[in-house]
Coordinates of C-alpha atoms in Angstrom, one line a residue:
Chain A
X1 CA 74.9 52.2 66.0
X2 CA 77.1 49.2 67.0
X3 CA 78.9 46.8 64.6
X4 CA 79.7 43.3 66.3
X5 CA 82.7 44.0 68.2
X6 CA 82.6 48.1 67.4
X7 CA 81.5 50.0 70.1
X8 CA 81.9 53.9 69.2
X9 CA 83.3 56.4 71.8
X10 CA 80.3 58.2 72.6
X11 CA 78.3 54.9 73.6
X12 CA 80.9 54.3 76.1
X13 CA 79.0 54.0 79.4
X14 CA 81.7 56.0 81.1
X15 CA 81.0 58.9 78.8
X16 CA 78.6 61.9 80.1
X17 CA 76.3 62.8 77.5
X18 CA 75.3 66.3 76.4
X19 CA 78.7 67.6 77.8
X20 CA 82.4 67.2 76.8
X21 CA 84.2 64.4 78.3
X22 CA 86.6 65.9 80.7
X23 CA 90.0 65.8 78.5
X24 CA 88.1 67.8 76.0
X25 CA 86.5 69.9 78.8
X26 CA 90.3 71.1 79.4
X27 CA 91.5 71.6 76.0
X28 CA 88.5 74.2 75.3
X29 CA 88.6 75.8 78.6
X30 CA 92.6 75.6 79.6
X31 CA 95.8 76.3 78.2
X32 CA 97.8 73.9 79.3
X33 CA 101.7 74.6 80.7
X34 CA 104.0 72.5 80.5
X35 CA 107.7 71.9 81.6
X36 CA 109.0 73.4 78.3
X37 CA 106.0 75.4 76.5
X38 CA 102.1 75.6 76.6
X39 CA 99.7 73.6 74.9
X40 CA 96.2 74.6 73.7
X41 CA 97.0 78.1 73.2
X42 CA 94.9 78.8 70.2
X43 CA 91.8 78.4 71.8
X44 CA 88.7 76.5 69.6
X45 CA 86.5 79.6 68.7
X46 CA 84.5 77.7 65.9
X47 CA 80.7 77.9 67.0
X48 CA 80.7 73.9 65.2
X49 CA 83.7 72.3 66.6
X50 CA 81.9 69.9 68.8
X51 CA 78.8 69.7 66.7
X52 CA 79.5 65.9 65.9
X53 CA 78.9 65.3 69.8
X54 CA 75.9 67.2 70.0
X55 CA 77.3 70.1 71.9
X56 CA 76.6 74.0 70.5
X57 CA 80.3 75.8 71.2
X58 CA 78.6 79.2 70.6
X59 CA 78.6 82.1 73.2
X60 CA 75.5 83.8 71.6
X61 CA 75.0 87.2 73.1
X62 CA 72.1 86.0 76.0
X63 CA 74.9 83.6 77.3
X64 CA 77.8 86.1 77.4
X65 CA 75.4 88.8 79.7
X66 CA 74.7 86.4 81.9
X67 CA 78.3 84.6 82.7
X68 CA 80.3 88.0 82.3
X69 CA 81.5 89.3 85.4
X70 CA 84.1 92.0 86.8
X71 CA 85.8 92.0 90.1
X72 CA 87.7 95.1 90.8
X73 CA 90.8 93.4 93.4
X74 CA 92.6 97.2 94.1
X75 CA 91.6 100.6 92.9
X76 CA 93.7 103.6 93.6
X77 CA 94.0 107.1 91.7
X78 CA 97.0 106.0 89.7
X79 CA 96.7 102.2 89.0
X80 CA 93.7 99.2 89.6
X81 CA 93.6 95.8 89.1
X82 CA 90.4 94.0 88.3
X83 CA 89.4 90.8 87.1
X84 CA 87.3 90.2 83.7
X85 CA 85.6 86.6 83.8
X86 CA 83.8 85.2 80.5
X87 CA 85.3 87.3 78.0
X88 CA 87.7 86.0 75.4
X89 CA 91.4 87.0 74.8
X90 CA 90.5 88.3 71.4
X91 CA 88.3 91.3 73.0
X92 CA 90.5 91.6 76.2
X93 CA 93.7 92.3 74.0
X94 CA 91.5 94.6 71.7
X95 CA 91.2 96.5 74.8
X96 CA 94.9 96.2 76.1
X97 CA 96.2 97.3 72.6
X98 CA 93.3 100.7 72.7
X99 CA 94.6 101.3 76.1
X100 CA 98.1 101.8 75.4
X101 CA 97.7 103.6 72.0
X102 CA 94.0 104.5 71.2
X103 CA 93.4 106.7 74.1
X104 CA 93.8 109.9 73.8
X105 CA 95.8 112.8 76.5
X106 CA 97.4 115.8 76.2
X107 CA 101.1 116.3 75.4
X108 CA 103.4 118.8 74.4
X109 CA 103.6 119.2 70.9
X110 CA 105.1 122.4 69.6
X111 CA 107.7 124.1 71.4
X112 CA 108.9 127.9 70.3
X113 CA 112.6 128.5 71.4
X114 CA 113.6 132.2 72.6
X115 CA 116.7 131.4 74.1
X116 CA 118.8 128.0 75.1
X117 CA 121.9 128.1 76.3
X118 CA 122.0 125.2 78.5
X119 CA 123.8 122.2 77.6
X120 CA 120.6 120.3 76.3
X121 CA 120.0 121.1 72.9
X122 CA 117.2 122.3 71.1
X123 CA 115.4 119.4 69.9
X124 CA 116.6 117.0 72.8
X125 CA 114.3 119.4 75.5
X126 CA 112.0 119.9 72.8
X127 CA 111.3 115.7 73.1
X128 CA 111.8 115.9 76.5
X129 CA 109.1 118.0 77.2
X130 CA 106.9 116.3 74.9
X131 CA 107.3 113.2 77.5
X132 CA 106.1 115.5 80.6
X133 CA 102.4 113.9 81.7
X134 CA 100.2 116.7 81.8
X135 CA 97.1 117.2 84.1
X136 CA 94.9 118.5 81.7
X137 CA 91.9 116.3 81.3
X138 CA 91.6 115.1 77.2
X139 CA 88.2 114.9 76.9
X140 CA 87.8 118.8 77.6
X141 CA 89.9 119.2 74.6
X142 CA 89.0 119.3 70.6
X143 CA 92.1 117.4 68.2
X144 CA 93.7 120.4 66.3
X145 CA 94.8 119.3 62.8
X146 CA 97.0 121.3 60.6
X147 CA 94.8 123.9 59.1
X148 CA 93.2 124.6 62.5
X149 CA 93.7 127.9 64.5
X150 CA 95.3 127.1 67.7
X151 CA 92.5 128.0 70.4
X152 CA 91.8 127.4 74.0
X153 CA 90.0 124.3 72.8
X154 CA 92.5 122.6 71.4
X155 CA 96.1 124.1 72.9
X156 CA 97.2 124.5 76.0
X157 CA 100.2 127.1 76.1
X158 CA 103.2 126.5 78.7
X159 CA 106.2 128.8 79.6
X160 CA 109.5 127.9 80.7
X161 CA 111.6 130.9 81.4
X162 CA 114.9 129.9 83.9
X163 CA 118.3 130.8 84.0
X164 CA 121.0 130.1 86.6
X165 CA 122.7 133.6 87.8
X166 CA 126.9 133.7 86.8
X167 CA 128.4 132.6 90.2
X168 CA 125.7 130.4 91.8
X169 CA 125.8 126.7 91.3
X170 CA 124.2 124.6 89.3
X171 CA 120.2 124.4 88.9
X172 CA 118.6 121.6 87.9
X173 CA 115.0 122.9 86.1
X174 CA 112.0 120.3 87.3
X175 CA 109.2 119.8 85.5
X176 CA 107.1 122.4 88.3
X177 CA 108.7 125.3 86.8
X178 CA 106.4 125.0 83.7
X179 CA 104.1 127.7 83.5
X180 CA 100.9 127.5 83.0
X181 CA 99.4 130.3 80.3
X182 CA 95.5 130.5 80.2
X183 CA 95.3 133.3 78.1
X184 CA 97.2 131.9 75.4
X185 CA 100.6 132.7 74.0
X186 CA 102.8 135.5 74.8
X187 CA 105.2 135.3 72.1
X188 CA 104.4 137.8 69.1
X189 CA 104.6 136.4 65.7
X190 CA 105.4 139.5 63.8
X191 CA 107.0 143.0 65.1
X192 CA 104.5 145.4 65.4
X193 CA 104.0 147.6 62.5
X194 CA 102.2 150.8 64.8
X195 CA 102.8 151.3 67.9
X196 CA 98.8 151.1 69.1
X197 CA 98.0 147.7 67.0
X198 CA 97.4 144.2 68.8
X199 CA 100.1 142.1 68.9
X200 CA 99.3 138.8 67.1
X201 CA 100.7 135.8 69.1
X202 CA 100.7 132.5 68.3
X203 CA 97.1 131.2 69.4
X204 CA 94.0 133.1 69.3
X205 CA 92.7 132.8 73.1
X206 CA 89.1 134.1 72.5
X207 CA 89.1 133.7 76.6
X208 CA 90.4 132.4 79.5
X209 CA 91.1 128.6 79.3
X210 CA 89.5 128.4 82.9
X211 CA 86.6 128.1 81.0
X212 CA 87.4 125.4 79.5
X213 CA 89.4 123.8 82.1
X214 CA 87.4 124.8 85.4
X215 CA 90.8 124.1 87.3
X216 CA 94.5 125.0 86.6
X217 CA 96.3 122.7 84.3
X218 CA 99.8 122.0 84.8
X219 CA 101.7 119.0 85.2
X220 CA 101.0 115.7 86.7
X221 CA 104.6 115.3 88.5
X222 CA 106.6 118.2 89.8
X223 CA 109.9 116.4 90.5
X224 CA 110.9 115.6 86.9
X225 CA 113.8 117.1 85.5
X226 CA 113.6 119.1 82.7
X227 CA 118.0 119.9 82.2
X228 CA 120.5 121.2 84.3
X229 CA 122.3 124.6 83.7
X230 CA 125.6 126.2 84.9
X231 CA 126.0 129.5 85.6
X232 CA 125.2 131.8 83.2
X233 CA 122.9 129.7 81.3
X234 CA 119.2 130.3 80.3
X235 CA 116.3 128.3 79.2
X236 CA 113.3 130.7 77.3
X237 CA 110.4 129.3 75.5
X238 CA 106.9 128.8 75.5
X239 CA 105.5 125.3 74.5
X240 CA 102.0 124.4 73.4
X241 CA 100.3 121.0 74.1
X242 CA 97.7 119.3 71.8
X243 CA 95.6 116.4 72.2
X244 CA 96.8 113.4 70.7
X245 CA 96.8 109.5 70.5
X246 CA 99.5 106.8 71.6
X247 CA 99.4 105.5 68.1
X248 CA 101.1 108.0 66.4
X249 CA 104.0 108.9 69.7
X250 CA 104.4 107.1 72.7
X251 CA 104.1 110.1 74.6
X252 CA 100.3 110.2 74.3
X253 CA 99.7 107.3 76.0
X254 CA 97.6 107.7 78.9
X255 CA 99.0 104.2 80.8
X256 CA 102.7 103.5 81.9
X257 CA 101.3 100.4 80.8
X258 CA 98.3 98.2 80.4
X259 CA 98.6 94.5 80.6
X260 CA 96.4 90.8 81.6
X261 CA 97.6 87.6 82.5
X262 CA 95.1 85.0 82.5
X263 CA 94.0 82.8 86.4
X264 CA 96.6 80.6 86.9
X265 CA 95.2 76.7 88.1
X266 CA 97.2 74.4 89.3
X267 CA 96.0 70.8 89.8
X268 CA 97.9 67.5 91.6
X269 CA 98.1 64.7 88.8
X270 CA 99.0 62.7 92.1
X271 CA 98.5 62.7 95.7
X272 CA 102.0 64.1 97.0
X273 CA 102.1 63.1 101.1
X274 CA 104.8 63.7 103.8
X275 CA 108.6 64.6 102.7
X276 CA 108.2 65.1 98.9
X277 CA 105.0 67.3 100.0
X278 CA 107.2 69.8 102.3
X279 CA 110.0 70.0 99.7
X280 CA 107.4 71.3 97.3
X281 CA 106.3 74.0 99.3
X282 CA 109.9 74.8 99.5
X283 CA 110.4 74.5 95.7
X284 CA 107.2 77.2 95.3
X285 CA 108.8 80.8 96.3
X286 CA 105.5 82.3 95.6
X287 CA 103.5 80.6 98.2
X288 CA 101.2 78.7 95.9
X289 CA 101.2 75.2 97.9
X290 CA 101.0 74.3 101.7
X291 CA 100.8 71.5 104.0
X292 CA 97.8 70.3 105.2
X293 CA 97.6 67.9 108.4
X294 CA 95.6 64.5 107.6
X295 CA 96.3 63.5 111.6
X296 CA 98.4 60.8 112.8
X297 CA 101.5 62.8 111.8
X298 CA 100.8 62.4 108.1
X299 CA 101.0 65.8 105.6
X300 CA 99.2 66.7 102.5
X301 CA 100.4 69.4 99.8
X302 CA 97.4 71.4 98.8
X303 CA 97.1 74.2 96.5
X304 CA 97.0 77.2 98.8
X305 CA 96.9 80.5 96.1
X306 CA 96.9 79.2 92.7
X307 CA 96.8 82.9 91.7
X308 CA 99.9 83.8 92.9
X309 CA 101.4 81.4 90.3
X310 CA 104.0 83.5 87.9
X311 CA 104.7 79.9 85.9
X312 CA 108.5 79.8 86.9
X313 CA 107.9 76.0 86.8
X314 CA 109.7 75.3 89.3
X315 CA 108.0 73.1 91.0
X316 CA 108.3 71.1 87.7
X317 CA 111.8 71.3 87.5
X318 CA 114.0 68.2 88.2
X319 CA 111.5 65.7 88.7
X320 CA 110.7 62.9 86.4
X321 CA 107.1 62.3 86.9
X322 CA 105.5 65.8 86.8
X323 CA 103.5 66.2 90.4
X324 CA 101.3 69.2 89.1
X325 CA 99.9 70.5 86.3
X326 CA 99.7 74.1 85.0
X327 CA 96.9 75.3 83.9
X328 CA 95.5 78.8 82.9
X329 CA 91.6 79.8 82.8
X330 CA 90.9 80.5 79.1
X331 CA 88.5 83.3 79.5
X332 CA 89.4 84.8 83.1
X333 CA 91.8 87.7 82.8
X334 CA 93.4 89.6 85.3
X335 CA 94.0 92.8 84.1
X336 CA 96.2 95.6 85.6
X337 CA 96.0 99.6 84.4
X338 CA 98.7 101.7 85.7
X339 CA 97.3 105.2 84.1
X340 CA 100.4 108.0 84.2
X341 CA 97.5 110.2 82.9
X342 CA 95.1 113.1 84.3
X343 CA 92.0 110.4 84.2
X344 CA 91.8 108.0 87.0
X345 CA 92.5 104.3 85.6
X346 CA 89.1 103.3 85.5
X347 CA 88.0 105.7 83.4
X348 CA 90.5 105.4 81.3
X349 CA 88.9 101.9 80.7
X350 CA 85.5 102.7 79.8
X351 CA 87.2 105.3 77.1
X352 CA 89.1 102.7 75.7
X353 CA 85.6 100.4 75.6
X354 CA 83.9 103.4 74.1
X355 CA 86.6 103.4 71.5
X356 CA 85.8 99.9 70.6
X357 CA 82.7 100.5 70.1
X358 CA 83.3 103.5 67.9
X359 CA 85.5 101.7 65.5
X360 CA 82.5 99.0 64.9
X361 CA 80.1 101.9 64.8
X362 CA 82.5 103.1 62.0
X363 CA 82.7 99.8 59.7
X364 CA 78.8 99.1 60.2
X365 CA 78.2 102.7 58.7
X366 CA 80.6 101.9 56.3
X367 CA 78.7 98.8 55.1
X368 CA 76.0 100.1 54.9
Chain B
X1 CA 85.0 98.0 50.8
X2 CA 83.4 94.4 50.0
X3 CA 84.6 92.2 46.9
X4 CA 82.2 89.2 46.3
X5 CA 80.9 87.6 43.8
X6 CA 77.6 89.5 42.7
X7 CA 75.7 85.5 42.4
X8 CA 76.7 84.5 45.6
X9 CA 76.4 86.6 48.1
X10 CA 77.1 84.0 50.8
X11 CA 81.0 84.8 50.8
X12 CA 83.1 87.4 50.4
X13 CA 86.1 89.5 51.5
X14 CA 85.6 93.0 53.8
X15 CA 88.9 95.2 53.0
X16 CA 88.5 97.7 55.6
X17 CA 90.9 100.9 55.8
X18 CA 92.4 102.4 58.8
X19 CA 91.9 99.2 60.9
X20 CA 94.1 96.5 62.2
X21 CA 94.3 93.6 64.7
X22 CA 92.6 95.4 67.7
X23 CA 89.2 95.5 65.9
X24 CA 89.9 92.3 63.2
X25 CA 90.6 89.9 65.7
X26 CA 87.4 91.1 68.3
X27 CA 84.8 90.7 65.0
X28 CA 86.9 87.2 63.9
X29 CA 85.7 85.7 67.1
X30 CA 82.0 86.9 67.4
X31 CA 81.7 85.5 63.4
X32 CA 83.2 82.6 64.9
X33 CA 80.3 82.2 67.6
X34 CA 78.0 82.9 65.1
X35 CA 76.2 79.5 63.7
X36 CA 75.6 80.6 60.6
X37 CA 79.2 81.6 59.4
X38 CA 81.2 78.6 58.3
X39 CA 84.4 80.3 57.7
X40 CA 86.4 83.8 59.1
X41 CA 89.3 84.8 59.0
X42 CA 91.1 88.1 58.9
X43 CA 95.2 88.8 57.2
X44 CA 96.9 92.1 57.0
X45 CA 98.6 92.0 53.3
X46 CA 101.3 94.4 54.5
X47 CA 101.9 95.9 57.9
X48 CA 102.9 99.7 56.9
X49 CA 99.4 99.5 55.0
X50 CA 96.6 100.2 57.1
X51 CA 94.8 97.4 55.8
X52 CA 93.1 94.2 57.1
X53 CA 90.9 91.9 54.9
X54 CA 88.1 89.9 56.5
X55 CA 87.2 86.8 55.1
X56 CA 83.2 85.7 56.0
X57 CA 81.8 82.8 54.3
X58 CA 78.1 81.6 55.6
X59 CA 76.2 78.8 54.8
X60 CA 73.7 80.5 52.9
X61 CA 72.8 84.1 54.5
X62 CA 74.6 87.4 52.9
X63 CA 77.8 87.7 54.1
X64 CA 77.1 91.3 54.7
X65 CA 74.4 91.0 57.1
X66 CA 76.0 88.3 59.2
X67 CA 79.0 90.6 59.5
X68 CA 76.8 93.4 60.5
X69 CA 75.1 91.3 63.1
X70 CA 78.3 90.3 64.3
X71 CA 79.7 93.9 64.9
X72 CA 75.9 95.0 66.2
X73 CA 76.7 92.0 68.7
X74 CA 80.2 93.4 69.4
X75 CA 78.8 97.1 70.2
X76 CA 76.2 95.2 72.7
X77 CA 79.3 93.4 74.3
X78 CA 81.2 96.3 74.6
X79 CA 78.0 98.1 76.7
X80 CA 77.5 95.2 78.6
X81 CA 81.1 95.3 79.6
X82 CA 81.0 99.0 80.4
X83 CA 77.8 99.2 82.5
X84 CA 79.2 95.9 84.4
X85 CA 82.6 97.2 84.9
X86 CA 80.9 100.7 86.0
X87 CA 78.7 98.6 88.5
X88 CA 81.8 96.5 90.0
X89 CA 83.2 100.0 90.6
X90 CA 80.8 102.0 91.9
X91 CA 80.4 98.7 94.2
X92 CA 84.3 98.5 95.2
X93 CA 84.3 102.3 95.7
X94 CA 81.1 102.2 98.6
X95 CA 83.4 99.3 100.2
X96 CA 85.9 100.9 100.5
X97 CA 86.8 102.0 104.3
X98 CA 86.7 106.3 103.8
X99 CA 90.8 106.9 103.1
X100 CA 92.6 109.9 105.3
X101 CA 92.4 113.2 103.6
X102 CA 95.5 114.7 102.7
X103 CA 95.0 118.0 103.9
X104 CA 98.0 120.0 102.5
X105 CA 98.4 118.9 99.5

């Protein structure tokens, strides 16, 4: 449709049909970072935003299995880092947030003082002990809520009984010197009334926690320490751990933390050559450009590892016509899990992706 | 809990309990996606509140049943993430060069 002397954007012959022209390409698939803030950082979701040009914005389900992809970059027992490509930052910070608080572990809960002398007091070690990781795998374990009866299932019973003889020096107490009790507690609840009856303790072992366990639970680092006590002193007490979530204390989260950053791009808005290019690989401390050799003694910058990028802009400091542009991949996250938990980081994942998929499980059976 | 009006049934507002950003933000952007939903949105009236309120409002289908088929969606995601994330493991794990045993330990 052309009025004389009107000629509308999409007829432009320059124009690609059936695709975005390339500014708009960028702002739907990059934020953009510039010398003072990013730009583009809410992201255009609607399924209709570019309906006008004839182009569906809509991931529908077929498109998302067949462009998702995960790249695992390290793995070790304690932390891994992996890529996610062709997810959005809505579902990959759902999964950041269940990480750090929806998971559950084991922690300390309850702790039943017989004697403390030692300079820490009561409820100080009490939370100190709660923040010990424990090696006890959670999903062995049942929640206990107030009206249950602690059991193997759902407790797991520690004792701490040190004390530093008059005339030695000081003893520090590490986290190693925890006890593990699998038959439950040892401290009596009430003072026998007959000599012959059964003591009632504190849980109700109906067995062994081996059972439960199939390995002996204890801590996850032996070198933490617990308090410190002069001569004369004594730490006695026996503390039960329950299962928990990071949600309601910190102490039950499974990661030291969780986080993503998304794939750092970083594309020349002009051809830098020969001195200027050298002094930007200088300016770059993390090794993101380098020179390339066009022969005759003339020298390219090139973008080298745009992933090593951390955005410390300095390359764009100082200058007055920006050489680069910053750029980071809307739906390609790079996600690190450092678990301080018994389960190995990548398990710790699929839980938390099995949570998510609980929690819509829940509000589907709920509407209907 | 779903207030709407009982004529229309093509918008209306989800108050779900014991919820917050982690799952209201996920199903805000598989409505989105969705072609037949022309509006979504999610708020939290108050933060101590345990509350978020999610706003669908279609162009003519129950708003019920495009916010069911966008959580049904959201479950499948979540497998397909799990099973590929299992696979790049499993993968990264049989590439792995065979690490030293730690013998005492």
């Amino acid at each position: 449709m052309t009025k004389k002397g009107f000629t509308s954007a999409l007829d432009m012959p320059d124009v690609p049909m059936g695709k975005l022209p390339d500014h708009l390409e960028v702002q739907r698939t990059r934020v953009v970072c510039k010398a003072d803030a990013p730009i583009n950082t809410e992201g255009i979701q609607y399924s209709g935003a570019y309906a006008t040009m004839g182009i569906d914005n809509s991931t529908p389900l077929e498109r998302f299995t067949k462009n998702f992809k995960v790249e695992v970059i390290r793995l070790t027992e304690d932390e891994m880092e992996f890529d996610m490509i062709g997810i959005d930052a809505a579902i990959a910070n759902a999964f950041r947030r269940i990480l750090i608080s929806e998971v559950p572990t084991m922690a300390i809960e309850k702790v039943f003082m017989v004697d403390n002398t030692s300079p820490i007091v009561d409820e100080v070690l009490a939370h100190r002990l709660g923040l010990i990781p424990l090696d006890a795998d959670p999903r062995l374990f049942e929640y206990m809520s107030e009206h249950d009866v602690a059991n193997e299932r759902n407790t797991i019973v520690f004792k701490l009984h040190v004390s530093c003889k008059k005339g030695s020096e000081r003893l520090t107490v590490k986290s190693d010197q925890l006890e593990w009790l699998p038959d439950g507690s040892k401290l009596h609840e009430v003072a026998p009334c007959f000599p012959g009856e059964q003591q009632k303790t504190y849980t109700s072992f109906s067995g062994s926690q081996m059972e439960v366990s199939k390995r002996p639970l204890g801590v996850m680092h032996k070198d933490i320490t617990i308090a410190r006590l002069g001569p004369g002193q004594t730490i006695e007490l026996e503390a039960h751990a329950v299962k928990g979530i990071g949600k309601v204390h910190a102490k039950w989260s499974p990661v030291a933390t969780a986080w993503y950053r998304m794939l750092p791009e970083v594309v020349f808005l002009k051809e830098i050559k020969g001195e200027e290019a050298v002094q930007l690989v200088d300016k770059c401390k993390q090794g993101v450009f380098d020179i390339e050799d066009l022969g005759s003694g003339k020298r390219r910058a090139v973008v080298k590892n745009p992933r090593a990028c951390t955005l410390c802009r300095e390359c764009l400091r100082g200058v007055s016509e920006e050489p680069v542009e910053l750029r980071r991949v809307r739906d390609h996250f790079i996600f690190t899990i450092e678990s301080s938990a018994a389960v190995p980081p990548e398990v710790l994942f699929t839980e938390a992706v099995k949570i998510l998929e609980e929690k819509c499980e829940r509000v589907i059976s709920e509407l209907s | 809990m779903e207030h709407g009006s009982l004529t229309d049934e093509s918008s209306s507002t989800f108050s779900v309990i014991d919820e917050d950003h982690t799952l209201a933000n996920s199903v805000r952007f598989v409505l989105n996606q969705d072609p037949r939903v022309s509006f979504c949105g999610y708020s939290i009236p108050h933060p101590s509140d345990n509350n978020v309120n999610i706003r669908v409002q279609t162009t003519g289908d129950s708003a019920k049943d495009v916010l069911k088929d966008a959580l049904h969606d959201l479950v499948a995601m979540c497998q397909h993430v799990r099973s590929t994330f299992d696979t790049s493991v499993t993968d990264f794990k049989a590439t792995q060069p065979t690490k030293k045993m730690e013998v005492d330990k």
